[in-house]
Short mmCIF file of C-alpha atoms in Angstrom, two decimals:
data_model
loop_
_atom_site.label_atom_id
_atom_site.label_comp_id
_atom_site.label_asym_id
_atom_site.label_seq_id
_atom_site.Cartn_x
_atom_site.Cartn_y
_atom_site.Cartn_z
CA UNK A 1 120.74 -27.12 77.21
CA UNK A 2 122.74 -23.96 77.90
CA UNK A 3 122.17 -21.83 80.96
CA UNK A 4 122.31 -18.19 79.91
CA UNK A 5 122.30 -16.86 83.49
CA UNK A 6 125.81 -18.02 84.40
CA UNK A 7 128.81 -15.71 84.37
CA UNK A 8 131.71 -16.40 81.99
CA UNK A 9 134.50 -18.72 83.18
CA UNK A 10 136.95 -15.86 83.74
CA UNK A 11 134.79 -14.52 86.59
CA UNK A 12 135.58 -17.48 88.88
CA UNK A 13 139.32 -16.74 89.31
CA UNK A 14 138.57 -13.03 89.62
CA UNK A 15 136.15 -13.89 92.44
CA UNK A 16 138.80 -15.99 94.18
CA UNK A 17 141.20 -13.03 94.04
CA UNK A 18 138.62 -10.46 95.16
CA UNK A 19 137.24 -12.52 98.08
CA UNK A 20 140.29 -12.56 100.40
CA UNK A 21 140.97 -8.89 99.70
CA UNK A 22 137.40 -7.95 100.61
CA UNK A 23 137.39 -10.15 103.73
CA UNK A 24 140.69 -8.60 104.86
CA UNK A 25 139.29 -5.12 104.27
CA UNK A 26 136.19 -5.91 106.33
CA UNK A 27 138.03 -7.55 109.24
CA UNK A 28 140.89 -5.06 109.48
CA UNK A 29 140.54 -1.54 110.80
CA UNK A 30 141.93 -0.08 107.59
CA UNK A 31 139.96 2.78 106.08
CA UNK A 32 140.46 4.57 102.78
CA UNK A 33 140.57 8.32 103.33
CA UNK A 34 138.86 9.11 100.01
CA UNK A 35 135.78 7.09 101.09
CA UNK A 36 135.02 9.42 103.98
CA UNK A 37 131.56 10.94 103.66
CA UNK A 38 131.32 14.70 103.95
CA UNK A 39 129.71 16.01 107.13
CA UNK A 40 127.12 18.05 105.19
CA UNK A 41 125.34 14.84 104.11
CA UNK A 42 125.69 13.02 107.40
CA UNK A 43 125.88 14.25 110.97
CA UNK A 44 128.61 11.77 111.86
CA UNK A 45 131.82 11.19 109.96
CA UNK A 46 131.37 7.85 108.24
CA UNK A 47 133.82 5.96 106.11
CA UNK A 48 132.36 3.75 103.37
CA UNK A 49 135.22 1.22 103.39
CA UNK A 50 133.13 -1.42 105.20
CA UNK A 51 130.26 -0.99 102.77
CA UNK A 52 132.56 -1.47 99.79
CA UNK A 53 134.16 -4.49 101.50
CA UNK A 54 130.76 -6.18 101.97
CA UNK A 55 129.89 -5.35 98.37
CA UNK A 56 133.17 -6.95 97.27
CA UNK A 57 132.43 -10.08 99.30
CA UNK A 58 128.96 -10.43 97.80
CA UNK A 59 130.15 -9.83 94.23
CA UNK A 60 133.10 -12.22 94.60
CA UNK A 61 130.91 -14.97 96.09
CA UNK A 62 128.41 -14.52 93.26
CA UNK A 63 131.22 -14.76 90.73
CA UNK A 64 132.59 -17.91 92.35
CA UNK A 65 129.20 -19.56 92.76
CA UNK A 66 127.60 -18.79 89.42
CA UNK A 67 130.43 -18.90 86.88
CA UNK A 68 130.47 -21.48 84.14
CA UNK A 69 132.73 -24.47 84.59
CA UNK A 70 134.95 -25.91 81.87
CA UNK A 71 132.54 -28.79 81.31
CA UNK A 72 128.93 -27.75 81.88
CA UNK A 73 126.66 -30.77 81.53
CA UNK A 74 123.51 -32.18 83.08
CA UNK A 75 125.45 -33.58 86.06
CA UNK A 76 126.88 -30.15 86.92
CA UNK A 77 123.44 -28.60 86.48
CA UNK A 78 121.96 -31.19 88.85
CA UNK A 79 124.73 -30.66 91.42
CA UNK A 80 124.26 -26.87 91.17
CA UNK A 81 120.52 -27.14 91.82
CA UNK A 82 120.97 -29.64 94.66
CA UNK A 83 123.65 -27.48 96.28
CA UNK A 84 121.46 -24.40 96.07
CA UNK A 85 118.61 -26.25 97.75
CA UNK A 86 120.85 -27.58 100.55
CA UNK A 87 122.40 -24.15 101.11
CA UNK A 88 118.96 -22.52 101.45
CA UNK A 89 117.93 -25.14 104.03
CA UNK A 90 121.15 -24.73 106.03
CA UNK A 91 120.96 -20.94 105.79
CA UNK A 92 117.47 -20.78 107.23
CA UNK A 93 118.29 -23.35 109.91
CA UNK A 94 121.18 -21.14 111.05
CA UNK A 95 118.92 -18.09 110.81
CA UNK A 96 116.23 -19.69 112.99
CA UNK A 97 118.81 -20.82 115.51
CA UNK A 98 120.32 -17.34 115.74
CA UNK A 99 116.86 -15.80 116.10
CA UNK A 100 116.51 -17.54 119.47
CA UNK A 101 120.12 -17.08 120.56
CA UNK A 102 120.94 -13.44 119.68
CA UNK A 103 119.08 -10.39 120.97
CA UNK A 104 119.20 -6.63 120.67
CA UNK A 105 121.53 -4.71 118.40
CA UNK A 106 123.66 -7.82 117.77
CA UNK A 107 120.72 -9.29 115.85
CA UNK A 108 121.31 -6.70 113.12
CA UNK A 109 124.79 -8.18 112.63
CA UNK A 110 123.23 -11.64 112.38
CA UNK A 111 120.91 -10.37 109.64
CA UNK A 112 123.83 -8.81 107.80
CA UNK A 113 125.99 -11.92 107.87
CA UNK A 114 123.00 -14.14 107.10
CA UNK A 115 122.82 -12.55 103.67
CA UNK A 116 126.31 -13.87 102.98
CA UNK A 117 125.92 -17.36 104.42
CA UNK A 118 123.66 -18.67 101.67
CA UNK A 119 126.38 -17.97 99.10
CA UNK A 120 129.13 -19.37 101.34
CA UNK A 121 127.16 -22.57 101.97
CA UNK A 122 126.39 -22.88 98.25
CA UNK A 123 130.06 -22.58 97.26
CA UNK A 124 131.11 -25.11 99.91
CA UNK A 125 128.40 -27.69 99.11
CA UNK A 126 128.77 -27.29 95.34
CA UNK A 127 132.53 -27.75 95.37
CA UNK A 128 132.28 -30.65 97.82
CA UNK A 129 129.71 -32.46 95.69
CA UNK A 130 131.49 -31.71 92.43
CA UNK A 131 135.13 -32.36 93.27
CA UNK A 132 135.57 -34.14 96.62
CA UNK A 133 132.60 -36.49 96.81
CA UNK A 134 133.45 -38.42 93.58
CA UNK A 135 137.00 -38.96 94.90
CA UNK A 136 135.63 -40.40 98.15
CA UNK A 137 133.39 -42.83 96.29
CA UNK A 138 136.30 -44.00 94.05
CA UNK A 139 138.59 -44.58 97.02
CA UNK A 140 135.92 -46.52 98.94
CA UNK A 141 135.24 -48.91 96.04
CA UNK A 142 138.94 -49.64 95.46
#
């Protein structure tokens, strides 16, 4: 059975290229001058570089997580579903933990980064279960 909701295979390498660029843009203090909002729309001068960086991170993680693999079969479909379930559990466990540990304005940052963690956990768990775990089981039986 074919899954029609997956991105084409070419999106995965594009996501791997876009992700470090977007993370660097978010963590550095670099700002593009053409993304500065005019003062007539906003009382403070705001630069939209951070917003575009977060958008790039989300799009690249989606491209990495939900692109077709070379061999899509029932095993990959099962691993994808299992990884999504584990990542949701871990995401909400981290979210509940941070709810009791972070207060005030910093909590808004926790909410922002919590939207990204479900995709990060999914990519990590999916790739671990798909590529690394079978190698561990082969080396243990030998």
